[in-house]
Amino acid sequence: MILIDIIMTAIGYSSSIALAAAGITLIYMATGTFNFAHASMTAWGFYIVFAFHKVFFKGLGNPYMYFPIAMLFSGMLGVISYYFINRWLLKKGADMTTLMMSTLGIDLVFFAFINMFADFLTYNYKINARLIVLKMEDIILGKIAGFPLRAITLVSIIMVIAIVAILQYILNRTKFGIALRMTIENPSLAAILGINPDLIYLASWFIGGALAGLGGAILSLVYSGTPSIGNVVIVPEFAGSIVGGLYSIFGSLLGGYLIGMSEYIVINLIGTYVSRNLVVYEPLIPLIAMAVTLLVYPRGLGGIDWSKVWAKLRGKKES
């Protein structure tokens, strides 16, 4: 069944969206900033894996070797964004709109540099860096119903689980995590207690950027892409963050999976069985999900008291 192939690819795609959505949520929780440059950070993660695997090391090893470099690079983009722009606006007491619009300017700069980087690779290494296809470089683990099971399907899930475990440990078991949560809840009190909010904000931007870079690295083995790949994922990334809840990192991971799976599966089924002409309406799916969430339950999945939900379900089963 073609549905099996679609689902396997959707898992990798939704893992990418989930990680990037978690990064958006973390930055928003820490600094109150909607980071519109996040999709460009994802695009840079996408391009870093391509550049190192296909250009700089000429296909040496496999693309997974360069995932940490993609994370580090995009994390540093987050540091640059905070240290040179966001930090000073926060010190001046800028409102949410100003903070948000400043990241739009950052996004334009990052996007310009991606195009310059693509041209650099094209003209100096004689390789088409404006149309990236790395999917064929992935490892084939076997077949399911006649369709190849690519490593990214399993690796992406493992990476998300690992990120959840690491974040859970950092946020709840380390001094940094306690300081982060305290700074998010009350920056003034945190400063009085000797916590440096500036350092916490910087770390949040680095981690958020790194998550975007990892999302882009995963996406490089799922999608073919161009320097404009960020424009493709910006809507589902923000939709995942909002559906998951802007004050819940783990909720945003769940929201990212929900948006990614529904978007990819629905649009591919429509394209396969109805008409390929309707594929251009793909962004409508996350936009509708985002609008419905904001209208019906603005707190998102992270704001749901799941213990009460499970209690009600148990009560119905018993009755």
mmCIF file of C-alpha atoms in Angstrom:
data_model
loop_
_atom_site.group_PDB
_atom_site.id
_atom_site.type_symbol
_atom_site.label_atom_id
_atom_site.label_comp_id
_atom_site.label_asym_id
_atom_site.label_seq_id
_atom_site.Cartn_x
_atom_site.Cartn_y
_atom_site.Cartn_z
ATOM 1 C CA MET A 1 0.000 0.000 0.000
ATOM 2 C CA ILE A 2 1.240 3.451 -0.929
ATOM 3 C CA LEU A 3 -0.053 4.692 2.443
ATOM 4 C CA ILE A 4 2.778 2.814 4.191
ATOM 5 C CA ASP A 5 5.418 4.678 2.162
ATOM 6 C CA ILE A 6 3.693 7.993 2.891
ATOM 7 C CA ILE A 7 3.577 7.273 6.634
ATOM 8 C CA MET A 8 7.266 6.300 6.765
ATOM 9 C CA THR A 9 8.262 9.571 5.103
ATOM 10 C CA ALA A 10 5.784 11.516 7.241
ATOM 11 C CA ILE A 11 7.516 10.285 10.405
ATOM 12 C CA GLY A 12 10.803 11.882 9.361
ATOM 13 C CA TYR A 13 9.078 15.082 8.237
ATOM 14 C CA SER A 14 7.011 15.436 11.409
ATOM 15 C CA SER A 15 10.075 14.757 13.593
ATOM 16 C CA SER A 16 11.786 17.690 11.890
ATOM 17 C CA ILE A 17 8.765 19.944 12.454
ATOM 18 C CA ALA A 18 8.429 18.813 16.090
ATOM 19 C CA LEU A 19 12.046 19.632 16.965
ATOM 20 C CA ALA A 20 11.880 23.041 15.302
ATOM 21 C CA ALA A 21 8.553 23.786 17.025
ATOM 22 C CA ALA A 22 10.126 22.955 20.390
ATOM 23 C CA GLY A 23 12.885 25.456 19.619
ATOM 24 C CA ILE A 24 10.336 28.176 18.826
ATOM 25 C CA THR A 25 8.536 27.493 22.096
ATOM 26 C CA LEU A 26 11.726 27.541 24.179
ATOM 27 C CA ILE A 27 12.808 30.912 22.776
ATOM 28 C CA TYR A 28 9.318 32.337 23.279
ATOM 29 C CA MET A 29 9.110 31.057 26.851
ATOM 30 C CA ALA A 30 12.500 32.545 27.724
ATOM 31 C CA THR A 31 12.393 35.933 26.002
ATOM 32 C CA GLY A 32 8.800 36.430 24.814
ATOM 33 C CA THR A 33 10.046 36.534 21.216
ATOM 34 C CA PHE A 34 8.386 34.866 18.244
ATOM 35 C CA ASN A 35 11.472 33.975 16.236
ATOM 36 C CA PHE A 36 10.617 34.403 12.550
ATOM 37 C CA ALA A 37 14.243 33.576 11.719
ATOM 38 C CA HIS A 38 13.687 30.049 13.003
ATOM 39 C CA ALA A 39 12.862 28.627 9.583
ATOM 40 C CA SER A 40 16.102 30.045 8.178
ATOM 41 C CA MET A 41 17.979 28.338 11.008
ATOM 42 C CA THR A 42 16.264 25.133 9.903
ATOM 43 C CA ALA A 43 17.339 25.830 6.324
ATOM 44 C CA TRP A 44 20.929 26.319 7.446
ATOM 45 C CA GLY A 45 20.871 22.934 9.187
ATOM 46 C CA PHE A 46 19.579 21.498 5.904
ATOM 47 C CA TYR A 47 22.408 23.099 3.903
ATOM 48 C CA ILE A 48 25.184 22.306 6.379
ATOM 49 C CA VAL A 49 24.517 18.562 6.090
ATOM 50 C CA PHE A 50 24.491 18.832 2.293
ATOM 51 C CA ALA A 51 27.655 20.940 2.119
ATOM 52 C CA PHE A 52 29.714 18.730 4.417
ATOM 53 C CA HIS A 53 28.534 15.426 2.969
ATOM 54 C CA LYS A 54 28.419 16.174 -0.758
ATOM 55 C CA VAL A 55 30.919 19.021 -1.159
ATOM 56 C CA PHE A 56 33.548 19.313 1.558
ATOM 57 C CA PHE A 57 34.006 15.578 2.231
ATOM 58 C CA LYS A 58 32.841 14.270 -1.165
ATOM 59 C CA GLY A 59 30.345 11.697 0.125
ATOM 60 C CA LEU A 60 32.581 10.365 2.898
ATOM 61 C CA GLY A 61 30.622 8.298 5.419
ATOM 62 C CA ASN A 62 26.924 9.131 5.663
ATOM 63 C CA PRO A 63 24.952 12.355 6.228
ATOM 64 C CA TYR A 64 24.258 11.511 9.892
ATOM 65 C CA MET A 65 27.904 12.267 10.716
ATOM 66 C CA TYR A 66 27.249 15.951 10.089
ATOM 67 C CA PHE A 67 24.074 16.349 12.144
ATOM 68 C CA PRO A 68 26.026 17.655 15.193
ATOM 69 C CA ILE A 69 27.711 20.282 12.992
ATOM 70 C CA ALA A 70 24.297 21.409 11.731
ATOM 71 C CA MET A 71 23.065 21.705 15.323
ATOM 72 C CA LEU A 72 26.142 23.664 16.415
ATOM 73 C CA PHE A 73 25.992 26.026 13.436
ATOM 74 C CA SER A 74 22.296 26.832 13.832
ATOM 75 C CA GLY A 75 22.790 27.130 17.587
ATOM 76 C CA MET A 76 25.433 29.786 16.939
ATOM 77 C CA LEU A 77 22.981 31.588 14.657
ATOM 78 C CA GLY A 78 20.679 31.695 17.676
ATOM 79 C CA VAL A 79 23.505 33.154 19.784
ATOM 80 C CA ILE A 80 24.184 35.814 17.136
ATOM 81 C CA SER A 81 20.468 36.663 16.930
ATOM 82 C CA TYR A 82 20.221 37.110 20.671
ATOM 83 C CA TYR A 83 23.521 38.816 21.385
ATOM 84 C CA PHE A 84 23.439 41.391 18.604
ATOM 85 C CA ILE A 85 19.700 42.109 18.308
ATOM 86 C CA ASN A 86 17.305 40.545 20.809
ATOM 87 C CA ARG A 87 19.413 41.263 23.899
ATOM 88 C CA TRP A 88 19.480 45.007 23.343
ATOM 89 C CA LEU A 89 15.780 45.226 22.577
ATOM 90 C CA LEU A 90 14.976 43.328 25.786
ATOM 91 C CA LYS A 91 17.157 45.725 27.771
ATOM 92 C CA LYS A 92 15.209 48.639 26.263
ATOM 93 C CA GLY A 93 11.920 47.015 27.263
ATOM 94 C CA ALA A 94 10.739 46.444 23.692
ATOM 95 C CA ASP A 95 7.238 45.044 23.300
ATOM 96 C CA MET A 96 6.368 41.708 21.693
ATOM 97 C CA THR A 97 5.642 43.241 18.284
ATOM 98 C CA THR A 98 9.033 44.950 18.126
ATOM 99 C CA LEU A 99 10.820 41.775 19.187
ATOM 100 C CA MET A 100 8.925 39.774 16.587
ATOM 101 C CA MET A 101 9.596 42.236 13.748
ATOM 102 C CA SER A 102 13.294 42.336 14.608
ATOM 103 C CA THR A 103 13.516 38.592 13.979
ATOM 104 C CA LEU A 104 11.924 39.143 10.572
ATOM 105 C CA GLY A 105 14.890 41.376 9.742
ATOM 106 C CA ILE A 106 17.275 38.699 11.015
ATOM 107 C CA ASP A 107 15.485 36.156 8.839
ATOM 108 C CA LEU A 108 16.054 38.263 5.719
ATOM 109 C CA VAL A 109 19.783 38.435 6.512
ATOM 110 C CA PHE A 110 20.047 34.680 7.122
ATOM 111 C CA PHE A 111 18.082 33.971 3.941
ATOM 112 C CA ALA A 112 20.392 36.222 1.924
ATOM 113 C CA PHE A 113 23.444 34.408 3.272
ATOM 114 C CA ILE A 114 21.918 31.008 2.424
ATOM 115 C CA ASN A 115 21.558 32.150 -1.185
ATOM 116 C CA MET A 116 25.119 33.458 -1.200
ATOM 117 C CA PHE A 117 26.348 30.155 0.247
ATOM 118 C CA ALA A 118 24.438 28.185 -2.397
ATOM 119 C CA ASP A 119 25.978 30.316 -5.150
ATOM 120 C CA PHE A 120 29.430 29.887 -3.591
ATOM 121 C CA LEU A 121 29.065 26.100 -3.673
ATOM 122 C CA THR A 122 27.694 26.179 -7.216
ATOM 123 C CA TYR A 123 30.409 28.339 -8.757
ATOM 124 C CA ASN A 124 33.405 27.022 -6.816
ATOM 125 C CA TYR A 125 32.598 23.311 -6.600
ATOM 126 C CA LYS A 126 30.583 22.954 -9.824
ATOM 127 C CA ILE A 127 27.644 21.350 -8.039
ATOM 128 C CA ASN A 128 23.997 22.379 -8.183
ATOM 129 C CA ALA A 129 23.497 23.715 -4.659
ATOM 130 C CA ARG A 130 20.163 25.288 -5.542
ATOM 131 C CA LEU A 131 18.425 21.938 -5.743
ATOM 132 C CA ILE A 132 19.496 19.565 -2.989
ATOM 133 C CA VAL A 133 18.589 15.886 -3.054
ATOM 134 C CA LEU A 134 20.117 13.825 -0.237
ATOM 135 C CA LYS A 135 17.350 11.268 0.207
ATOM 136 C CA MET A 136 19.203 8.762 -1.968
ATOM 137 C CA GLU A 137 22.219 9.018 0.357
ATOM 138 C CA ASP A 138 20.250 7.548 3.251
ATOM 139 C CA ILE A 139 20.801 4.015 4.526
ATOM 140 C CA ILE A 140 18.192 1.420 3.496
ATOM 141 C CA LEU A 141 17.430 -0.857 6.446
ATOM 142 C CA GLY A 142 15.043 -3.161 4.635
ATOM 143 C CA LYS A 143 11.613 -3.143 3.051
ATOM 144 C CA ILE A 144 8.049 -2.900 4.340
ATOM 145 C CA ALA A 145 5.302 -3.962 1.927
ATOM 146 C CA GLY A 146 7.779 -3.520 -0.914
ATOM 147 C CA PHE A 147 8.751 0.036 0.060
ATOM 148 C CA PRO A 148 12.267 0.854 1.331
ATOM 149 C CA LEU A 149 12.587 1.502 5.056
ATOM 150 C CA ARG A 150 15.077 4.361 5.254
ATOM 151 C CA ALA A 151 17.169 4.879 8.372
ATOM 152 C CA ILE A 152 15.838 8.417 8.862
ATOM 153 C CA THR A 153 12.414 6.982 9.750
ATOM 154 C CA LEU A 154 13.810 5.274 12.851
ATOM 155 C CA VAL A 155 16.691 7.671 13.566
ATOM 156 C CA SER A 156 14.366 10.690 13.648
ATOM 157 C CA ILE A 157 12.147 9.028 16.264
ATOM 158 C CA ILE A 158 15.175 8.030 18.340
ATOM 159 C CA MET A 159 16.510 11.591 18.162
ATOM 160 C CA VAL A 160 13.215 13.091 19.317
ATOM 161 C CA ILE A 161 13.029 10.626 22.229
ATOM 162 C CA ALA A 162 16.643 11.448 23.129
ATOM 163 C CA ILE A 163 15.936 15.196 23.007
ATOM 164 C CA VAL A 164 12.871 14.739 25.236
ATOM 165 C CA ALA A 165 14.934 12.754 27.762
ATOM 166 C CA ILE A 166 17.776 15.297 27.728
ATOM 167 C CA LEU A 167 15.438 18.287 28.100
ATOM 168 C CA GLN A 168 13.512 16.528 30.855
ATOM 169 C CA TYR A 169 16.754 15.928 32.739
ATOM 170 C CA ILE A 170 18.100 19.454 32.178
ATOM 171 C CA LEU A 171 14.873 21.228 33.130
ATOM 172 C CA ASN A 172 14.143 19.180 36.239
ATOM 173 C CA ARG A 173 17.446 17.800 37.538
ATOM 174 C CA THR A 174 20.077 20.488 36.923
ATOM 175 C CA LYS A 175 20.790 23.911 38.405
ATOM 176 C CA PHE A 176 20.609 25.394 34.920
ATOM 177 C CA GLY A 177 17.119 23.969 34.414
ATOM 178 C CA ILE A 178 15.913 25.354 37.732
ATOM 179 C CA ALA A 179 17.462 28.729 36.884
ATOM 180 C CA LEU A 180 15.827 28.642 33.453
ATOM 181 C CA ARG A 181 12.368 27.935 34.835
ATOM 182 C CA MET A 182 12.777 30.591 37.518
ATOM 183 C CA THR A 183 13.950 33.176 34.974
ATOM 184 C CA ILE A 184 10.995 32.400 32.710
ATOM 185 C CA GLU A 185 8.506 32.782 35.575
ATOM 186 C CA ASN A 186 10.045 35.826 37.269
ATOM 187 C CA PRO A 187 13.205 37.420 35.783
ATOM 188 C CA SER A 188 13.422 40.122 38.473
ATOM 189 C CA LEU A 189 13.299 37.641 41.345
ATOM 190 C CA ALA A 190 15.792 35.399 39.552
ATOM 191 C CA ALA A 191 18.230 38.312 39.261
ATOM 192 C CA ILE A 192 17.841 39.095 42.986
ATOM 193 C CA LEU A 193 18.681 35.467 43.784
ATOM 194 C CA GLY A 194 21.921 35.768 41.836
ATOM 195 C CA ILE A 195 20.828 34.192 38.558
ATOM 196 C CA ASN A 196 22.106 35.895 35.426
ATOM 197 C CA PRO A 197 19.038 36.200 33.122
ATOM 198 C CA ASP A 198 21.249 37.294 30.241
ATOM 199 C CA LEU A 199 23.113 33.978 30.324
ATOM 200 C CA ILE A 200 19.850 32.029 30.548
ATOM 201 C CA TYR A 201 18.408 33.879 27.546
ATOM 202 C CA LEU A 202 21.597 33.275 25.571
ATOM 203 C CA ALA A 203 21.503 29.546 26.348
ATOM 204 C CA SER A 204 17.820 29.396 25.372
ATOM 205 C CA TRP A 205 18.540 30.944 21.982
ATOM 206 C CA PHE A 206 21.430 28.540 21.447
ATOM 207 C CA ILE A 207 19.345 25.476 22.332
ATOM 208 C CA GLY A 208 16.397 26.751 20.276
ATOM 209 C CA GLY A 209 18.637 27.346 17.267
ATOM 210 C CA ALA A 210 20.276 23.931 17.697
ATOM 211 C CA LEU A 211 16.859 22.247 17.678
ATOM 212 C CA ALA A 212 16.026 24.094 14.453
ATOM 213 C CA GLY A 213 19.337 22.942 12.966
ATOM 214 C CA LEU A 214 18.664 19.333 13.936
ATOM 215 C CA GLY A 215 15.215 19.621 12.387
ATOM 216 C CA GLY A 216 16.809 20.882 9.176
ATOM 217 C CA ALA A 217 19.369 18.071 9.218
ATOM 218 C CA ILE A 218 16.582 15.486 9.457
ATOM 219 C CA LEU A 219 14.623 17.282 6.738
ATOM 220 C CA SER A 220 17.598 17.013 4.352
ATOM 221 C CA LEU A 221 17.037 13.239 4.192
ATOM 222 C CA VAL A 222 13.283 13.584 3.695
ATOM 223 C CA TYR A 223 12.804 16.505 1.298
ATOM 224 C CA SER A 224 14.576 17.811 -1.756
ATOM 225 C CA GLY A 225 15.153 21.494 -1.175
ATOM 226 C CA THR A 226 16.331 24.892 -2.341
ATOM 227 C CA PRO A 227 17.548 27.965 -0.433
ATOM 228 C CA SER A 228 13.843 28.734 0.072
ATOM 229 C CA ILE A 229 13.206 25.534 2.064
ATOM 230 C CA GLY A 230 12.638 27.709 5.141
ATOM 231 C CA ASN A 231 9.572 29.221 3.489
ATOM 232 C CA VAL A 232 8.135 25.716 3.143
ATOM 233 C CA VAL A 233 8.452 24.801 6.820
ATOM 234 C CA ILE A 234 7.834 28.106 8.609
ATOM 235 C CA VAL A 235 4.044 27.664 8.716
ATOM 236 C CA PRO A 236 4.003 24.077 10.071
ATOM 237 C CA GLU A 237 6.774 24.935 12.574
ATOM 238 C CA PHE A 238 4.788 27.798 14.100
ATOM 239 C CA ALA A 239 1.572 25.802 13.867
ATOM 240 C CA GLY A 240 3.215 22.963 15.800
ATOM 241 C CA SER A 241 4.370 25.385 18.491
ATOM 242 C CA ILE A 242 0.942 27.005 18.857
ATOM 243 C CA VAL A 243 -1.062 23.771 18.706
ATOM 244 C CA GLY A 244 1.280 22.229 21.271
ATOM 245 C CA GLY A 245 1.116 25.247 23.560
ATOM 246 C CA LEU A 246 3.430 28.242 23.712
ATOM 247 C CA TYR A 247 4.369 27.493 27.323
ATOM 248 C CA SER A 248 5.068 23.781 26.969
ATOM 249 C CA ILE A 249 8.181 22.462 25.223
ATOM 250 C CA PHE A 250 6.924 18.891 25.344
ATOM 251 C CA GLY A 251 3.494 19.993 24.153
ATOM 252 C CA SER A 252 5.117 21.678 21.153
ATOM 253 C CA LEU A 253 6.900 18.423 20.284
ATOM 254 C CA LEU A 254 3.534 16.674 20.307
ATOM 255 C CA GLY A 255 1.971 19.524 18.342
ATOM 256 C CA GLY A 256 4.759 19.344 15.771
ATOM 257 C CA TYR A 257 4.134 15.638 15.278
ATOM 258 C CA LEU A 258 0.401 16.200 14.977
ATOM 259 C CA ILE A 259 0.808 18.970 12.401
ATOM 260 C CA GLY A 260 3.557 17.224 10.454
ATOM 261 C CA MET A 261 1.788 13.869 10.218
ATOM 262 C CA SER A 262 -1.603 15.324 9.311
ATOM 263 C CA GLU A 263 -0.155 17.763 6.767
ATOM 264 C CA TYR A 264 2.082 15.275 4.970
ATOM 265 C CA ILE A 265 -0.316 12.326 4.966
ATOM 266 C CA VAL A 266 -3.445 14.277 4.004
ATOM 267 C CA ILE A 267 -1.840 16.268 1.191
ATOM 268 C CA ASN A 268 -0.083 13.214 -0.276
ATOM 269 C CA LEU A 269 -3.274 11.158 -0.222
ATOM 270 C CA ILE A 270 -5.115 14.011 -1.929
ATOM 271 C CA GLY A 271 -2.319 14.350 -4.487
ATOM 272 C CA THR A 272 -2.288 10.596 -5.156
ATOM 273 C CA TYR A 273 -6.001 9.833 -5.297
ATOM 274 C CA VAL A 274 -7.667 13.168 -6.148
ATOM 275 C CA SER A 275 -5.467 15.639 -8.034
ATOM 276 C CA ARG A 276 -1.829 16.756 -7.943
ATOM 277 C CA ASN A 277 -3.066 20.294 -8.600
ATOM 278 C CA LEU A 278 -4.391 20.460 -5.030
ATOM 279 C CA VAL A 279 -0.938 19.916 -3.482
ATOM 280 C CA VAL A 280 -0.274 23.680 -3.670
ATOM 281 C CA TYR A 281 -2.842 24.120 -0.883
ATOM 282 C CA GLU A 282 -0.678 22.162 1.574
ATOM 283 C CA PRO A 283 -0.035 25.205 3.869
ATOM 284 C CA LEU A 284 -3.785 25.436 4.504
ATOM 285 C CA ILE A 285 -3.677 22.364 6.768
ATOM 286 C CA PRO A 286 -1.334 23.819 9.447
ATOM 287 C CA LEU A 287 -2.939 27.260 9.077
ATOM 288 C CA ILE A 288 -6.404 25.841 9.758
ATOM 289 C CA ALA A 289 -5.091 23.819 12.713
ATOM 290 C CA MET A 290 -3.410 26.926 14.118
ATOM 291 C CA ALA A 291 -6.526 29.083 13.685
ATOM 292 C CA VAL A 292 -8.812 26.494 15.285
ATOM 293 C CA THR A 293 -6.442 26.098 18.245
ATOM 294 C CA LEU A 294 -6.259 29.856 18.856
ATOM 295 C CA LEU A 295 -10.045 30.185 18.645
ATOM 296 C CA VAL A 296 -11.026 27.104 20.648
ATOM 297 C CA TYR A 297 -8.188 26.393 23.069
ATOM 298 C CA PRO A 298 -5.366 28.993 22.934
ATOM 299 C CA ARG A 299 -3.313 27.163 25.571
ATOM 300 C CA GLY A 300 -2.798 24.253 23.188
ATOM 301 C CA LEU A 301 -2.096 20.622 24.008
ATOM 302 C CA GLY A 302 0.356 21.612 26.735
ATOM 303 C CA GLY A 303 -2.427 23.382 28.619
ATOM 304 C CA ILE A 304 -4.632 20.304 28.865
ATOM 305 C CA ASP A 305 -4.810 18.586 32.239
ATOM 306 C CA TRP A 306 -4.198 15.080 30.927
ATOM 307 C CA SER A 307 -4.726 13.487 34.344
ATOM 308 C CA LYS A 308 -8.355 14.654 34.273
ATOM 309 C CA VAL A 309 -8.749 13.423 30.706
ATOM 310 C CA TRP A 310 -7.469 9.945 31.621
ATOM 311 C CA ALA A 311 -9.655 9.916 34.734
ATOM 312 C CA LYS A 312 -12.760 10.639 32.633
ATOM 313 C CA LEU A 313 -11.816 7.953 30.127
ATOM 314 C CA ARG A 314 -11.332 5.405 32.913
ATOM 315 C CA GLY A 315 -14.691 6.385 34.402
ATOM 316 C CA LYS A 316 -16.453 5.788 31.079
ATOM 317 C CA LYS A 317 -14.795 2.385 30.660
ATOM 318 C CA GLU A 318 -15.789 1.301 34.171
ATOM 319 C CA SER A 319 -19.392 2.409 33.671
#
